[in-house]
Amino acid sequence: MPQREGSPFTGLATVALKEAADHMTSARIHLVMLLVLLTAIGAVYAAIGQISQTVSEDQFLFLRLLTTAREPLPSFVAFLGFLLPLVAIALGFDAINGEYNRRTMSRILSQPIYRDALLTGKFLGCLLVIALCLLVLWLLVIGMGILLLGLPPSAEEILRGLAFLLASFVYAGVWLAVAMVFSTIFRSPATSALATLTVWLLFTIFWPMLSPLIAGAVVPLDPFDPMTAVHQVELQRAIARISPNTLFGEMTLAILNPETRSLGIVFANQLSQAVMGAPLPISQSLMLIWPQLACMIAALLVLFTGAYVSFQRQEIRA
Amino acid sequence: MNTVIETRNLVKRYGRLAAVDGLDLTVERGEVFGLLGPNGSGKTTTILLLLGLTEPTSGTVRVLGLDPLRNPLEVKRRVGYLPDQIGFYDNLTARENLLYTARLTGLSTVEANTRIAEALERVRLTHAGDRRVSTFSRGMRQRLGLAEVLIKRAEVAILDEPTSGLDPQSTQELLELIVELGREGITIVLSSHLLTMVQTICNRVALFNRGRIGLMGRVTDLTSDVLGGTHVVEVEAEGVDLRAALEGAPHITGVTEQRPGLWRVDADADARPEIARRVVTAGGLLRTMSIRHTTLDEVYVRFFEEDKIHAAA
């Protein structure tokens, strides 16, 4: 195969900006973002009500804003874990097959750009939209906190908040990549949307039920061997961590609850002399989530590569 | 360098089906070249191969002396393409659609805007430039597609079924635009399954059949080669055997009896006076006589009918 000439990045910025602009003005994204904003504001408002009723002293009041749940509303973080995938799916499910259906694909690809630029540009454009939405959401929450609690956040809280922002961004990126893969595989946007939603439902609702079942079947409990219980729990965690939702949950737990010392099982002897409830410094919390973050980025890259390979091999004729 | 497009033994297979099967094609600069044939005869595949949008199974393609696989960006920068059933982003205006592709071509926004204004003027869409493309008719979309080719200042314009699905008036307008472009020195390759419609604007044509070029050449040459004449005279007469009466007459290349009393005479010039004289001399009653140019449809049908008979034998 002769090597092709010219940069694969020609036109990348044009495609990315056009995609971002399209999404910013599309009714679909307006609706989804409205949903996210309303739930987020509701959750934070409820959390503020809850926090202002507690009188005990707390070093990380601002982080509580994100993690405190007040019945019947879940916390802001739980909402994001649930809704971010939906935002990403709404952005990405018709990225490629939509171009075929509008019959714009051959016209765009007959311009002097490579296919790489189209796929990568679309991905970057959607990521840009997600980043903007998350940033706006984050600033809104902090602003509400300052206004309603009357306290400025500490430097460490800001840093942890930023780490949380990064984690949410990568999490949404993984779901965007899932949606892009399906949008290259299926020619009908309805099918790709349903397929992505199926994966999302599987990981959001069924995976937490499935992982103990599978672990129980693979490593049965032996009442005379206590280690089997440990193995089972470890296996169950390993299976659960295939789901990006689990990884996101663990990351937010470690970042937003500085007291978290471990994301696996901890034995009593490992806790000897530990000051229970003492917060970890942020560097240690980041060490704790590093594997999760690395896994998510890896998943994102693998999924994007999948979409890339499938798109490169596609016939352009509609 | 006068050869703009050259393919040698080009083959493209989808599984076992050969969509393009050993294609040798040469298009010279400034030509209006027609790829003609029914649907599914390999025209669109050929076009995609020329643009490097699909990879050939074997054979070589050279467009403007470049290999579209090795140098796709340069080829696509200099070649404009109007796809079959062209699509635009319906939520954007005509101008915005053009601006997007102009930016992809690498034009600055200022330069793009000047060229867009010019191009819209040329295709007579200035009044609709700020309307959403979703409100455009089929003919307007095709003209918008042509505007895109203009903005690119393409040296070669490849038009896939530019007139399909258009009403007669839009077709005429579009064909006029295409002829205008051709006069300006842009090499034009267009495909169509409506042979008669494009035979008037093409310098040369290639007739496709099942992935191969059956015939290639100037329209008049083809008609005289295959049918032996460029004119068809239909003669309605009584009391005469026209075949015998026209024996040895000049310009006459073939006589067929279509039904009793109605003959079709192929000729390479207007042979009506000679026919009339001979009918009368033979004692026949001449009722009607009409003449028209031979159409490519007739060439196609005749040529591939023979092909089929050969294949069956």
XYZ file of C-alpha atoms in Angstrom:
631
model
C 0.000 0.000 0.000
C 1.550 3.304 -0.999
C 1.832 5.844 1.739
C -0.558 8.724 1.508
C 0.618 12.291 1.545
C -0.671 15.335 3.365
C -1.567 15.861 6.987
C -4.504 13.941 8.478
C -5.253 16.998 10.568
C -6.199 19.219 7.618
C -9.636 20.589 8.335
C -9.752 19.140 11.851
C -10.398 22.455 13.580
C -13.045 23.421 11.004
C -14.948 20.186 11.544
C -14.646 20.383 15.336
C -15.855 23.970 15.540
C -18.712 23.329 13.132
C -19.831 20.300 15.145
C -19.642 22.226 18.404
C -21.605 25.119 16.924
C -24.227 22.717 15.543
C -24.696 21.074 18.923
C -24.839 24.366 20.776
C -27.744 25.457 18.620
C -29.576 22.141 18.318
C -32.864 21.625 20.116
C -31.797 18.150 21.197
C -28.870 19.401 23.245
C -30.871 22.312 24.633
C -33.412 19.868 26.024
C -30.833 17.544 27.538
C -28.905 20.426 29.047
C -32.072 21.907 30.483
C -32.751 18.582 32.164
C -29.229 18.426 33.559
C -29.330 22.018 34.786
C -32.677 21.627 36.511
C -31.732 18.423 38.276
C -28.329 19.790 39.237
C -29.756 22.962 40.680
C -32.435 20.968 42.474
C -29.904 18.579 43.958
C -27.544 21.327 45.093
C -30.370 23.377 46.514
C -31.583 20.392 48.497
C -28.050 19.697 49.677
C -27.702 23.284 50.886
C -30.892 22.924 52.866
C -29.540 19.767 54.435
C -26.131 21.270 55.183
C -27.496 24.399 56.808
C -29.436 22.227 59.243
C -26.313 20.434 60.426
C -24.425 22.240 63.104
C -21.291 20.092 63.316
C -18.047 21.579 62.040
C -16.877 20.398 58.626
C -13.603 21.098 56.882
C -14.982 20.383 53.405
C -18.331 22.061 53.358
C -18.174 22.801 49.660
C -17.537 19.205 48.731
C -20.552 18.202 50.805
C -22.549 20.380 48.451
C -21.860 17.868 45.723
C -22.230 14.660 47.685
C -25.021 15.350 50.173
C -28.330 13.780 49.276
C -31.611 14.823 50.777
C -34.563 12.496 50.405
C -36.120 12.067 47.920
C -33.454 13.680 45.724
C -30.116 11.978 45.117
C -26.914 13.961 45.383
C -25.469 16.107 42.607
C -22.745 13.544 41.967
C -25.251 10.717 41.672
C -27.238 12.809 39.218
C -24.177 13.464 37.113
C -23.241 9.785 37.125
C -26.672 9.084 35.743
C -27.152 11.969 33.320
C -23.680 12.577 31.867
C -23.843 9.396 29.781
C -27.173 10.616 28.420
C -25.648 13.933 27.399
C -22.756 12.150 25.714
C -25.079 9.721 23.937
C -27.293 12.546 22.746
C -24.213 14.199 21.266
C -22.692 11.187 19.616
C -25.289 8.639 18.570
C -25.770 9.989 15.033
C -22.336 11.490 14.494
C -21.367 9.360 11.506
C -24.553 7.678 10.316
C -26.298 11.065 10.378
C -23.917 12.244 7.655
C -24.830 9.259 5.509
C -28.530 9.830 6.047
C -28.299 13.502 5.149
C -26.233 12.416 2.142
C -23.571 14.906 3.082
C -20.857 12.301 3.623
C -19.574 12.024 0.065
C -19.753 15.787 -0.403
C -17.705 16.451 2.741
C -15.186 13.723 1.995
C -14.692 15.046 -1.530
C -13.222 18.156 0.077
C -9.461 18.037 0.606
C -9.566 16.392 4.035
C -8.981 12.858 5.254
C -11.619 10.761 6.931
C -9.527 10.999 10.087
C -10.260 14.697 10.297
C -14.004 14.131 10.059
C -14.159 11.480 12.803
C -11.628 13.107 15.120
C -13.119 16.526 14.487
C -16.578 15.319 15.413
C -15.223 13.661 18.539
C -13.319 16.788 19.587
C -16.309 19.003 18.806
C -18.528 16.916 21.080
C -15.851 16.859 23.787
C -15.682 20.635 23.577
C -19.424 20.879 24.138
C -19.216 18.485 27.079
C -16.306 20.416 28.593
C -18.203 23.688 28.282
C -21.342 22.221 29.828
C -19.438 20.705 32.739
C -17.541 23.915 33.383
C -20.737 25.940 33.389
C -22.382 23.451 35.698
C -19.420 23.453 38.057
C -19.238 27.237 38.217
C -22.985 27.413 38.787
C -22.757 25.027 41.695
C -19.853 26.902 43.263
C -21.631 30.197 42.744
C -24.780 28.855 44.377
C -22.697 27.542 47.228
C -21.003 30.873 47.834
C -24.279 32.751 47.655
C -26.356 30.445 49.796
C -23.774 29.222 52.268
C -21.935 32.511 52.496
C -18.529 30.820 52.542
C -15.747 30.872 49.966
C -14.314 27.462 49.016
C -10.804 26.654 50.224
C -7.937 26.099 47.815
C -8.010 22.376 48.397
C -11.714 22.255 47.701
C -11.146 24.046 44.416
C -8.423 21.573 43.498
C -10.590 18.612 44.380
C -13.417 20.226 42.477
C -11.179 20.512 39.415
C -10.113 16.881 39.761
C -13.787 15.968 39.921
C -14.386 18.013 36.790
C -11.641 16.099 34.984
C -13.062 12.763 36.151
C -16.554 13.706 34.914
C -15.090 14.853 31.603
C -13.300 11.563 30.992
C -16.389 9.643 32.094
C -18.569 11.512 29.611
C -15.836 11.002 26.996
C -16.053 7.225 27.403
C -19.800 7.288 26.772
C -19.321 9.601 23.835
C -16.865 7.103 22.365
C -19.391 4.289 22.890
C -22.018 6.309 21.041
C -19.547 7.091 18.216
C -18.668 3.415 17.789
C -22.319 2.529 17.365
C -22.872 5.469 15.039
C -20.216 4.077 12.697
C -21.458 0.482 12.931
C -25.175 1.061 12.383
C -26.506 2.988 9.415
C -29.731 3.968 11.154
C -29.502 6.581 13.933
C -32.448 4.975 15.741
C -30.616 1.655 15.925
C -27.400 3.226 17.112
C -29.233 5.273 19.741
C -31.015 2.169 21.018
C -27.811 0.135 21.042
C -25.994 2.804 23.036
C -28.874 3.159 25.466
C -28.901 -0.615 25.900
C -25.241 -0.584 26.887
C -25.914 2.334 29.192
C -28.828 0.545 30.879
C -26.779 -2.610 31.205
C -23.985 -0.804 33.030
C -26.175 1.531 35.053
C -28.844 -0.850 36.272
C -27.935 -4.456 35.622
C -24.186 -4.514 36.103
C -24.339 -3.874 39.880
C -26.694 -6.886 40.119
C -24.740 -9.076 37.742
C -21.280 -8.691 39.222
C -22.078 -10.407 42.581
C -23.890 -13.171 40.720
C -20.975 -13.884 38.407
C -18.462 -13.642 41.239
C -20.573 -16.044 43.343
C -20.722 -18.536 40.507
C -17.011 -18.399 39.706
C -15.733 -18.444 43.301
C -18.240 -20.277 45.499
C -18.042 -19.569 49.213
C -16.365 -22.314 51.221
C -17.339 -21.996 54.892
C -14.045 -23.628 55.967
C -11.839 -21.370 53.893
C -12.263 -17.681 54.765
C -10.013 -16.697 51.881
C -12.740 -17.668 49.403
C -14.821 -14.806 50.760
C -11.950 -12.401 50.105
C -11.447 -13.791 46.614
C -15.123 -13.503 45.867
C -15.258 -9.880 46.937
C -12.154 -9.087 44.936
C -13.513 -10.771 41.849
C -16.799 -9.007 42.275
C -15.039 -5.633 42.428
C -12.955 -6.504 39.397
C -16.069 -7.357 37.389
C -17.893 -4.290 38.632
C -14.989 -2.126 37.484
C -15.578 -3.093 33.872
C -18.443 -0.614 34.086
C -17.391 3.009 33.649
C -20.123 3.918 36.114
C -18.353 1.983 38.876
C -15.058 3.637 38.032
C -16.694 7.057 38.055
C -18.395 6.299 41.373
C -15.083 5.263 42.949
C -13.315 8.323 41.621
C -15.899 10.753 42.923
C -15.930 8.919 46.242
C -12.193 9.298 46.684
C -12.011 12.873 45.431
C -15.028 14.337 47.138
C -14.753 12.448 50.418
C -11.199 13.118 51.535
C -11.613 10.592 54.366
C -11.672 7.742 51.839
C -8.517 5.708 52.286
C -9.028 2.799 49.986
C -11.351 1.724 47.222
C -10.909 -2.000 47.873
C -11.428 -4.138 50.934
C -9.498 -3.092 54.050
C -8.608 -5.467 56.882
C -8.790 -4.448 60.499
C -5.058 -4.909 60.979
C -4.349 -2.497 58.140
C -6.271 0.125 60.052
C -4.276 -0.145 63.279
C -3.101 3.260 64.408
C -5.006 5.031 61.651
C -6.838 8.160 62.757
C -10.317 7.309 61.622
C -12.076 10.077 59.764
C -8.940 12.115 59.226
C -8.852 13.438 55.647
C -6.117 12.479 53.229
C -4.155 15.220 51.460
C -5.248 15.743 47.867
C -2.083 14.192 46.454
C -2.938 10.929 48.228
C -6.537 11.020 47.026
C -5.279 11.496 43.484
C -2.943 8.516 43.909
C -5.977 6.539 44.967
C -7.981 7.294 41.821
C -5.073 7.131 39.414
C -5.763 3.535 38.267
C -9.440 4.333 37.704
C -8.642 7.448 35.718
C -6.027 5.637 33.641
C -8.502 2.822 32.921
C -11.166 5.276 31.759
C -8.768 7.096 29.459
C -7.604 3.743 28.100
C -11.228 2.677 27.511
C -11.896 5.953 25.742
C -8.896 5.473 23.445
C -9.727 1.850 22.695
C -13.331 2.725 21.834
C -12.280 5.636 19.668
C -9.804 3.407 17.836
C -12.628 0.947 17.244
C -14.776 3.667 15.727
C -11.793 4.847 13.665
C -11.040 1.419 12.236
C -14.673 0.735 11.419
C -15.072 4.143 9.780
C -11.897 3.878 7.704
C -13.057 0.592 6.220
C -16.492 1.847 5.300
C -17.701 2.336 1.757
C -18.595 5.959 1.193
C -21.386 5.426 -1.299
C -24.668 5.920 0.461
C -0.008 17.817 -20.073
C -3.333 17.377 -21.725
C -4.601 14.143 -20.284
C -6.593 14.953 -17.179
C -7.947 11.550 -16.226
C -6.432 8.244 -17.121
C -7.317 4.797 -15.847
C -5.657 1.574 -16.842
C -7.309 -1.789 -16.422
C -9.187 -0.544 -13.384
C -11.031 -3.214 -11.405
C -13.196 -2.872 -8.332
C -14.812 -5.938 -6.824
C -17.372 -6.120 -4.066
C -17.046 -9.719 -3.014
C -17.519 -11.693 -6.212
C -19.336 -8.956 -8.037
C -17.123 -6.799 -10.206
C -18.646 -3.313 -10.124
C -15.926 -2.010 -12.408
C -14.264 -4.614 -14.547
C -11.161 -3.596 -16.460
C -11.725 0.036 -17.259
C -9.491 2.001 -19.636
C -10.533 5.605 -19.775
C -8.826 8.775 -20.931
C -10.251 12.249 -20.583
C -8.504 15.221 -22.150
C -8.368 18.730 -20.742
C -11.373 20.880 -21.576
C -13.606 18.006 -22.617
C -17.166 17.447 -21.535
C -17.111 13.712 -21.079
C -20.180 11.597 -20.425
C -20.218 8.321 -18.528
C -23.463 6.845 -19.712
C -25.256 3.666 -18.879
C -28.120 2.240 -16.879
C -28.197 2.160 -13.082
C -25.779 -0.335 -11.622
C -23.418 -0.346 -14.590
C -20.457 0.979 -12.571
C -20.605 4.713 -13.231
C -20.724 5.867 -9.615
C -18.074 3.346 -8.577
C -15.828 4.694 -11.327
C -16.333 8.217 -10.021
C -15.541 7.203 -6.446
C -12.382 5.514 -7.714
C -11.367 8.678 -9.555
C -11.761 10.706 -6.366
C -9.923 8.188 -4.211
C -13.027 7.701 -2.060
C -12.783 3.975 -2.623
C -9.775 1.788 -3.305
C -9.426 -0.128 -6.567
C -8.974 -3.884 -6.394
C -6.389 -3.586 -9.144
C -5.344 -1.229 -11.898
C -4.201 2.361 -11.782
C -5.884 5.757 -11.742
C -4.231 9.069 -12.552
C -6.107 12.308 -12.072
C -4.219 15.436 -13.118
C -1.165 13.216 -13.111
C -1.670 12.317 -9.452
C -2.604 9.080 -7.760
C -5.837 9.699 -5.816
C -4.816 7.090 -3.254
C -1.397 8.453 -2.592
C -2.192 12.108 -2.969
C -5.873 12.426 -2.154
C -5.765 15.913 -0.693
C -4.153 17.452 -3.768
C -6.561 15.610 -6.063
C -9.608 16.630 -4.036
C -8.386 20.225 -3.895
C -8.351 20.442 -7.699
C -11.359 18.264 -8.500
C -14.897 19.292 -7.681
C -17.538 16.655 -7.088
C -21.297 16.870 -7.276
C -22.614 13.618 -5.774
C -25.730 11.804 -6.844
C -28.659 13.004 -4.690
C -26.592 15.685 -3.047
C -27.273 16.433 0.610
C -26.770 19.577 2.640
C -27.105 20.405 6.303
C -30.770 21.329 6.358
C -30.548 23.399 9.511
C -27.940 25.704 7.961
C -28.450 28.334 5.292
C -27.081 27.930 1.777
C -24.300 30.374 2.557
C -23.356 28.584 5.783
C -23.241 25.259 3.995
C -20.929 26.673 1.353
C -18.801 28.405 3.962
C -18.232 25.117 5.766
C -16.950 23.325 2.671
C -14.967 26.403 1.632
C -13.268 26.366 5.023
C -12.545 22.662 4.577
C -10.958 23.494 1.232
C -8.623 25.752 3.176
C -9.954 29.158 2.136
C -9.883 32.044 4.578
C -13.281 33.344 5.642
C -12.863 36.602 3.711
C -11.797 34.870 0.499
C -14.537 32.278 0.959
C -17.229 34.929 1.336
C -16.224 36.702 -1.890
C -16.173 33.437 -3.810
C -19.497 32.326 -2.297
C -21.153 35.573 -3.393
C -19.769 35.109 -6.923
C -20.779 31.477 -7.103
C -24.309 32.100 -5.837
C -24.655 34.803 -8.466
C -23.493 32.397 -11.178
C -26.014 29.709 -10.239
C -28.733 32.322 -9.687
C -29.253 31.590 -6.006
C -28.239 34.947 -4.543
C -31.808 35.632 -3.447
C -31.926 32.338 -1.535
C -28.449 32.524 -0.010
C -29.663 33.184 3.515
C -32.494 30.700 3.444
C -32.224 27.326 5.114
C -31.440 24.573 2.656
C -34.419 22.591 3.991
C -36.660 24.947 1.994
C -34.776 24.328 -1.280
C -36.196 22.425 -4.225
C -34.313 19.630 -5.882
C -33.099 21.857 -8.696
C -31.882 24.512 -6.255
C -29.921 21.909 -4.351
C -28.209 20.742 -7.513
C -27.330 24.316 -8.417
C -26.014 24.847 -4.890
C -23.846 21.792 -5.394
C -22.540 23.313 -8.602
C -21.805 26.524 -6.666
C -19.603 24.452 -4.389
C -17.589 23.259 -7.388
C -17.260 26.887 -8.522
C -16.035 28.068 -5.130
C -13.309 25.492 -5.207
C -12.217 26.816 -8.638
C -11.881 23.190 -9.636
C -9.987 22.246 -12.786
C -12.082 19.130 -13.166
C -15.738 18.848 -12.205
C -17.163 15.372 -11.720
C -20.944 15.403 -11.741
C -22.818 12.239 -10.800
C -26.328 12.126 -12.268
C -26.646 15.929 -12.156
C -30.075 15.966 -13.776
C -31.749 12.994 -12.135
C -35.079 13.809 -10.571
C -35.271 17.304 -12.035
C -38.186 18.742 -13.954
C -37.511 19.648 -17.610
C -36.960 23.323 -16.921
C -34.493 22.766 -14.065
C -32.749 20.175 -16.198
C -32.354 22.668 -18.999
C -31.036 25.338 -16.633
C -28.548 22.950 -15.110
C -27.352 21.692 -18.476
C -26.835 25.284 -19.608
C -24.742 25.975 -16.521
C -22.696 22.873 -17.208
C -22.112 23.872 -20.807
C -21.030 27.319 -19.596
C -18.509 25.771 -17.224
C -17.222 23.611 -20.034
C -16.739 26.667 -22.228
C -14.629 28.253 -19.503
C -12.157 25.416 -19.842
C -13.176 23.283 -16.892
C -12.955 19.621 -17.746
C -16.290 18.037 -16.991
C -17.031 14.392 -16.406
C -20.683 13.667 -15.936
C -22.582 10.464 -15.504
C -26.166 9.851 -16.467
C -28.599 7.114 -17.284
C -30.575 9.539 -19.448
C -28.514 9.143 -22.582
C -30.450 11.345 -24.922
C -30.517 14.267 -22.529
C -26.764 14.575 -22.224
C -25.729 13.608 -25.724
C -26.180 17.211 -26.783
C -23.658 18.604 -24.306
C -20.964 15.928 -24.294
C -17.940 16.025 -26.594
C -17.268 12.383 -25.980
C -19.102 9.658 -24.180
C -18.391 6.227 -22.784
C -21.230 3.734 -22.708
C -21.104 1.501 -19.654
C -22.474 -1.972 -19.429
C -21.909 -4.254 -16.466
C -18.724 -2.582 -15.276
C -17.139 -2.298 -18.681
C -17.005 0.387 -21.300
C -18.762 -0.966 -24.314
C -18.215 2.012 -26.553
C -16.259 5.230 -26.272
C -16.006 8.131 -28.625
C -17.768 11.147 -30.081
C -21.537 10.879 -30.230
C -21.678 11.176 -34.032
C -18.936 8.590 -34.487
C -20.721 6.167 -32.216
C -24.030 6.485 -33.965
C -22.465 6.000 -37.377
C -20.315 3.123 -36.156
C -23.061 1.191 -34.479
C -26.142 2.116 -36.452
C -24.315 3.146 -39.573
C -25.927 6.570 -39.620
C -26.456 9.788 -37.785
C -29.994 10.362 -39.063
C -33.099 8.277 -38.894
C -35.819 8.721 -41.503
C -39.160 7.130 -40.850
C -41.055 6.456 -44.047
C -44.669 5.479 -44.375
C -45.477 4.341 -47.877
C -47.753 1.953 -49.721
C -47.266 -0.289 -52.707
C -43.501 -0.328 -52.659
C -40.740 -2.527 -51.229
C -38.542 0.162 -49.836
C -35.645 -2.156 -49.206
C -35.426 -2.985 -52.873
C -36.173 0.563 -53.987
C -33.318 2.025 -51.918
C -30.781 -0.518 -53.120
C -27.555 1.329 -53.945
C -28.826 4.756 -52.941
C -26.192 7.158 -51.567
C -26.010 7.972 -47.803
C -28.347 5.112 -46.923
C -26.813 2.710 -44.411
C -29.725 0.533 -43.409
C -33.391 -0.127 -44.000
C -35.634 -1.999 -41.588
C -39.322 -2.639 -41.838
C -40.930 -1.861 -38.524
C -44.415 -2.940 -39.502
C -46.070 -3.321 -42.890
C -45.969 0.057 -44.568
C -43.566 1.656 -42.089
C -39.835 1.661 -42.612
C -36.943 3.000 -40.675
C -34.059 4.192 -42.790
C -30.666 4.910 -41.247
C -28.610 7.442 -43.102
C -25.458 9.449 -42.578
C -26.990 12.579 -44.076
C -30.402 13.995 -44.822
C -31.511 11.553 -47.533
C -35.150 12.546 -47.715
C -35.226 13.846 -51.333
C -33.528 10.700 -52.588
C -35.925 8.461 -50.668
C -38.967 10.385 -51.904
C -37.761 10.242 -55.481
C -37.153 6.476 -55.323
C -40.494 5.724 -53.652
C -42.319 7.639 -56.354
C -40.208 6.128 -59.158
C -41.023 2.652 -57.872
C -44.668 3.518 -58.126
C -45.372 3.717 -54.392
C -47.603 6.085 -52.494
C -45.619 8.185 -50.070
C -47.710 9.049 -47.017
C -45.352 10.553 -44.424
C -41.653 10.989 -43.930
C -39.915 12.360 -40.831
C -36.283 12.787 -39.931
C -34.440 13.069 -36.644
C -30.967 12.619 -35.280
C -30.073 9.192 -33.994
C -30.143 9.077 -30.215
C -27.651 7.414 -27.952
C -30.459 5.353 -26.494
C -30.777 3.633 -29.848
C -27.044 3.123 -30.008
C -27.051 1.672 -26.530
C -29.932 -0.667 -27.120
C -28.568 -1.829 -30.468
C -25.029 -2.303 -29.244
C -25.797 -4.178 -26.084
C -28.506 -6.224 -27.717
C -25.833 -7.544 -30.032
C -23.617 -8.018 -27.007
C -26.313 -10.083 -25.321
C -26.848 -12.181 -28.409
C -23.119 -12.810 -28.564
C -23.057 -13.695 -24.878
C -25.982 -16.083 -25.303
C -24.478 -17.771 -28.351
